[in-house]
PDB file of C-alpha atoms in Angstrom:
ATOM      1  CA  GLN A   3     109.667  57.074 117.387  1.00  0.00           C
ATOM      2  CA  VAL A   4     113.192  58.446 118.224  1.00  0.00           C
ATOM      3  CA  GLN A   5     114.692  60.924 115.917  1.00  0.00           C
ATOM      4  CA  LEU A   6     118.115  62.079 117.084  1.00  0.00           C
ATOM      5  CA  VAL A   7     119.807  65.122 115.583  1.00  0.00           C
ATOM      6  CA  GLU A   8     123.501  66.056 116.823  1.00  0.00           C
ATOM      7  CA  SER A   9     125.042  69.395 116.796  1.00  0.00           C
ATOM      8  CA  GLY A  10     128.076  71.187 118.067  1.00  0.00           C
ATOM      9  CA  GLY A  11     130.776  69.803 116.217  1.00  0.00           C
ATOM     10  CA  GLY A  12     133.442  71.961 114.477  1.00  0.00           C
ATOM     11  CA  LEU A  13     137.109  72.767 114.144  1.00  0.00           C
ATOM     12  CA  VAL A  14     139.036  73.595 117.116  1.00  0.00           C
ATOM     13  CA  GLN A  15     142.758  73.709 118.142  1.00  0.00           C
ATOM     14  CA  ALA A  16     144.250  71.020 120.222  1.00  0.00           C
ATOM     15  CA  GLY A  17     143.722  71.533 123.896  1.00  0.00           C
ATOM     16  CA  GLY A  18     140.362  73.388 123.214  1.00  0.00           C
ATOM     17  CA  SER A  19     136.773  72.454 124.215  1.00  0.00           C
ATOM     18  CA  LEU A  20     133.508  71.484 122.300  1.00  0.00           C
ATOM     19  CA  ARG A  21     130.197  70.632 123.647  1.00  0.00           C
ATOM     20  CA  LEU A  22     128.033  68.130 121.502  1.00  0.00           C
ATOM     21  CA  SER A  23     124.322  67.978 121.845  1.00  0.00           C
ATOM     22  CA  CYS A  24     121.950  65.204 120.587  1.00  0.00           C
ATOM     23  CA  ALA A  25     118.325  66.078 120.540  1.00  0.00           C
ATOM     24  CA  ASP A  26     115.363  63.961 120.297  1.00  0.00           C
ATOM     25  CA  SER A  27     112.153  65.343 118.870  1.00  0.00           C
ATOM     26  CA  GLY A  28     110.016  62.279 120.316  1.00  0.00           C
ATOM     27  CA  ARG A  29     108.340  61.786 123.534  1.00  0.00           C
ATOM     28  CA  THR A  30     110.041  58.962 124.800  1.00  0.00           C
ATOM     29  CA  PHE A  31     113.640  59.950 125.245  1.00  0.00           C
ATOM     30  CA  SER A  32     113.791  59.722 128.975  1.00  0.00           C
ATOM     31  CA  SER A  33     113.170  55.902 128.387  1.00  0.00           C
ATOM     32  CA  TYR A  34     116.287  55.476 126.437  1.00  0.00           C
ATOM     33  CA  HIS A  35     119.859  54.903 127.647  1.00  0.00           C
ATOM     34  CA  MET A  36     122.089  56.928 125.335  1.00  0.00           C
ATOM     35  CA  GLY A  37     125.521  56.550 123.877  1.00  0.00           C
ATOM     36  CA  TRP A  38     128.180  58.642 122.043  1.00  0.00           C
ATOM     37  CA  PHE A  39     130.314  56.874 119.484  1.00  0.00           C
ATOM     38  CA  ARG A  40     132.783  58.098 116.811  1.00  0.00           C
ATOM     39  CA  GLN A  41     134.259  57.248 113.889  1.00  0.00           C
ATOM     40  CA  ALA A  42     137.355  58.450 112.178  1.00  0.00           C
ATOM     41  CA  PRO A  43     138.305  58.066 108.512  1.00  0.00           C
ATOM     42  CA  GLY A  44     139.349  54.252 107.743  1.00  0.00           C
ATOM     43  CA  LYS A  45     138.452  53.183 111.194  1.00  0.00           C
ATOM     44  CA  GLU A  46     135.560  51.280 112.772  1.00  0.00           C
ATOM     45  CA  ARG A  47     133.024  53.093 114.834  1.00  0.00           C
ATOM     46  CA  GLU A  48     134.052  53.154 118.497  1.00  0.00           C
ATOM     47  CA  PHE A  49     132.348  53.736 121.850  1.00  0.00           C
ATOM     48  CA  VAL A  50     133.173  57.075 123.353  1.00  0.00           C
ATOM     49  CA  ALA A  51     130.687  57.445 126.509  1.00  0.00           C
ATOM     50  CA  ALA A  52     127.240  56.304 127.487  1.00  0.00           C
ATOM     51  CA  ILE A  53     124.597  57.200 130.112  1.00  0.00           C
ATOM     52  CA  SER A  54     121.594  55.446 131.673  1.00  0.00           C
ATOM     53  CA  TRP A  55     118.085  56.454 130.983  1.00  0.00           C
ATOM     54  CA  SER A  56     117.981  58.283 134.602  1.00  0.00           C
ATOM     55  CA  GLY A  57     121.427  59.722 134.354  1.00  0.00           C
ATOM     56  CA  SER A  58     122.547  57.779 137.500  1.00  0.00           C
ATOM     57  CA  ARG A  59     125.298  55.699 135.550  1.00  0.00           C
ATOM     58  CA  THR A  60     128.075  56.794 133.143  1.00  0.00           C
ATOM     59  CA  TYR A  61     130.532  55.095 131.295  1.00  0.00           C
ATOM     60  CA  TYR A  62     133.511  56.114 129.224  1.00  0.00           C
ATOM     61  CA  ALA A  63     136.246  54.727 126.943  1.00  0.00           C
ATOM     62  CA  ASP A  64     139.638  54.788 128.612  1.00  0.00           C
ATOM     63  CA  SER A  65     140.809  57.205 125.898  1.00  0.00           C
ATOM     64  CA  VAL A  66     138.596  59.926 126.904  1.00  0.00           C
ATOM     65  CA  LYS A  67     138.146  59.439 130.540  1.00  0.00           C
ATOM     66  CA  GLY A  68     138.987  62.439 132.400  1.00  0.00           C
ATOM     67  CA  ARG A  69     138.495  64.662 129.411  1.00  0.00           C
ATOM     68  CA  PHE A  70     134.920  64.159 128.335  1.00  0.00           C
ATOM     69  CA  THR A  71     131.752  64.212 130.265  1.00  0.00           C
ATOM     70  CA  ILE A  72     128.421  62.749 129.191  1.00  0.00           C
ATOM     71  CA  SER A  73     125.325  64.206 130.752  1.00  0.00           C
ATOM     72  CA  ARG A  74     121.599  64.476 129.881  1.00  0.00           C
ATOM     73  CA  ASP A  75     118.586  66.623 130.462  1.00  0.00           C
ATOM     74  CA  ASN A  76     115.332  64.761 130.065  1.00  0.00           C
ATOM     75  CA  ALA A  77     113.035  67.816 130.304  1.00  0.00           C
ATOM     76  CA  LYS A  78     114.890  68.880 127.048  1.00  0.00           C
ATOM     77  CA  ASN A  79     115.042  65.634 125.371  1.00  0.00           C
ATOM     78  CA  THR A  80     118.925  66.040 124.888  1.00  0.00           C
ATOM     79  CA  VAL A  81     122.169  64.147 125.601  1.00  0.00           C
ATOM     80  CA  TYR A  82     125.345  66.288 125.873  1.00  0.00           C
ATOM     81  CA  LEU A  83     129.081  65.557 125.478  1.00  0.00           C
ATOM     82  CA  GLN A  84     131.386  68.063 127.031  1.00  0.00           C
ATOM     83  CA  MET A  85     134.746  67.350 125.328  1.00  0.00           C
ATOM     84  CA  ASN A  86     138.025  69.080 126.957  1.00  0.00           C
ATOM     85  CA  ILE A  87     141.562  68.997 126.344  1.00  0.00           C
ATOM     86  CA  LEU A  88     140.756  67.971 122.750  1.00  0.00           C
ATOM     87  CA  LYS A  89     143.750  65.887 120.859  1.00  0.00           C
ATOM     88  CA  PRO A  90     144.105  65.593 117.012  1.00  0.00           C
ATOM     89  CA  GLU A  91     143.035  61.792 117.664  1.00  0.00           C
ATOM     90  CA  ASP A  92     139.713  62.917 118.699  1.00  0.00           C
ATOM     91  CA  THR A  93     139.197  63.855 115.162  1.00  0.00           C
ATOM     92  CA  ALA A  94     136.109  61.908 114.098  1.00  0.00           C
ATOM     93  CA  VAL A  95     132.412  62.029 112.991  1.00  0.00           C
ATOM     94  CA  TYR A  96     130.515  61.570 116.528  1.00  0.00           C
ATOM     95  CA  TYR A  97     127.197  59.878 116.522  1.00  0.00           C
ATOM     96  CA  CYS A  98     124.754  59.362 119.467  1.00  0.00           C
ATOM     97  CA  ASN A  99     122.734  56.253 119.940  1.00  0.00           C
ATOM     98  CA  ALA A 100     119.580  55.628 121.791  1.00  0.00           C
ATOM     99  CA  ASP A 101     119.081  51.917 123.165  1.00  0.00           C
ATOM    100  CA  LEU A 102     115.828  51.086 125.128  1.00  0.00           C
ATOM    101  CA  TYR A 103     117.175  47.796 126.516  1.00  0.00           C
ATOM    102  CA  SER A 104     120.588  48.372 127.523  1.00  0.00           C
ATOM    103  CA  ILE A 105     123.416  50.939 127.894  1.00  0.00           C
ATOM    104  CA  PRO A 106     125.093  51.158 124.634  1.00  0.00           C
ATOM    105  CA  LEU A 107     128.705  50.494 125.090  1.00  0.00           C
ATOM    106  CA  VAL A 108     129.468  48.760 121.813  1.00  0.00           C
ATOM    107  CA  PRO A 109     128.008  49.872 118.288  1.00  0.00           C
ATOM    108  CA  THR A 110     125.437  47.455 117.182  1.00  0.00           C
ATOM    109  CA  GLY A 111     122.554  47.740 114.696  1.00  0.00           C
ATOM    110  CA  ARG A 112     120.055  48.099 117.651  1.00  0.00           C
ATOM    111  CA  GLY A 113     118.197  51.171 118.675  1.00  0.00           C
ATOM    112  CA  PHE A 114     118.265  54.604 116.798  1.00  0.00           C
ATOM    113  CA  TRP A 115     121.242  56.611 115.435  1.00  0.00           C
ATOM    114  CA  GLY A 116     121.700  60.286 114.595  1.00  0.00           C
ATOM    115  CA  GLN A 117     123.258  61.407 111.517  1.00  0.00           C
ATOM    116  CA  GLY A 118     126.566  62.353 113.116  1.00  0.00           C
ATOM    117  CA  THR A 119     128.316  65.634 113.562  1.00  0.00           C
ATOM    118  CA  GLN A 120     132.040  66.187 112.462  1.00  0.00           C
ATOM    119  CA  VAL A 121     134.688  67.007 115.188  1.00  0.00           C
ATOM    120  CA  THR A 122     138.116  68.065 113.734  1.00  0.00           C
ATOM    121  CA  VAL A 123     140.873  68.909 116.180  1.00  0.00           C
ATOM    122  CA  SER A 124     144.076  70.684 114.620  1.00  0.00           C
ATOM    123  CA  SER A 125     147.544  70.271 115.929  1.00  0.00           C
TER     124      SER A 125
END
């Protein structure tokens, strides 16, 4: 069983940085591909970044490419999202997703989701 808990969100000024963490309390984390998604008020959930189970492959939405970095530490059962040069349009609730079968590039009902962490970027 996968249980995901996100942390690291908060309020930051434009141009600042935050690092989100998503920790799994289970024992199968290293088998799962992981993704980060976000949802702003009144908008649909959208893909942000994803990483393969081994960490060898990473994917990014065009809107965050060059500013965000996804990484994972399988020994700590944790996936990270380093967010730099934050913009007001990055404001959203950020969710992590674990998918056993494919790298999560679209938000589906498959796999496991965390409860989300709020990121607010002020201008």
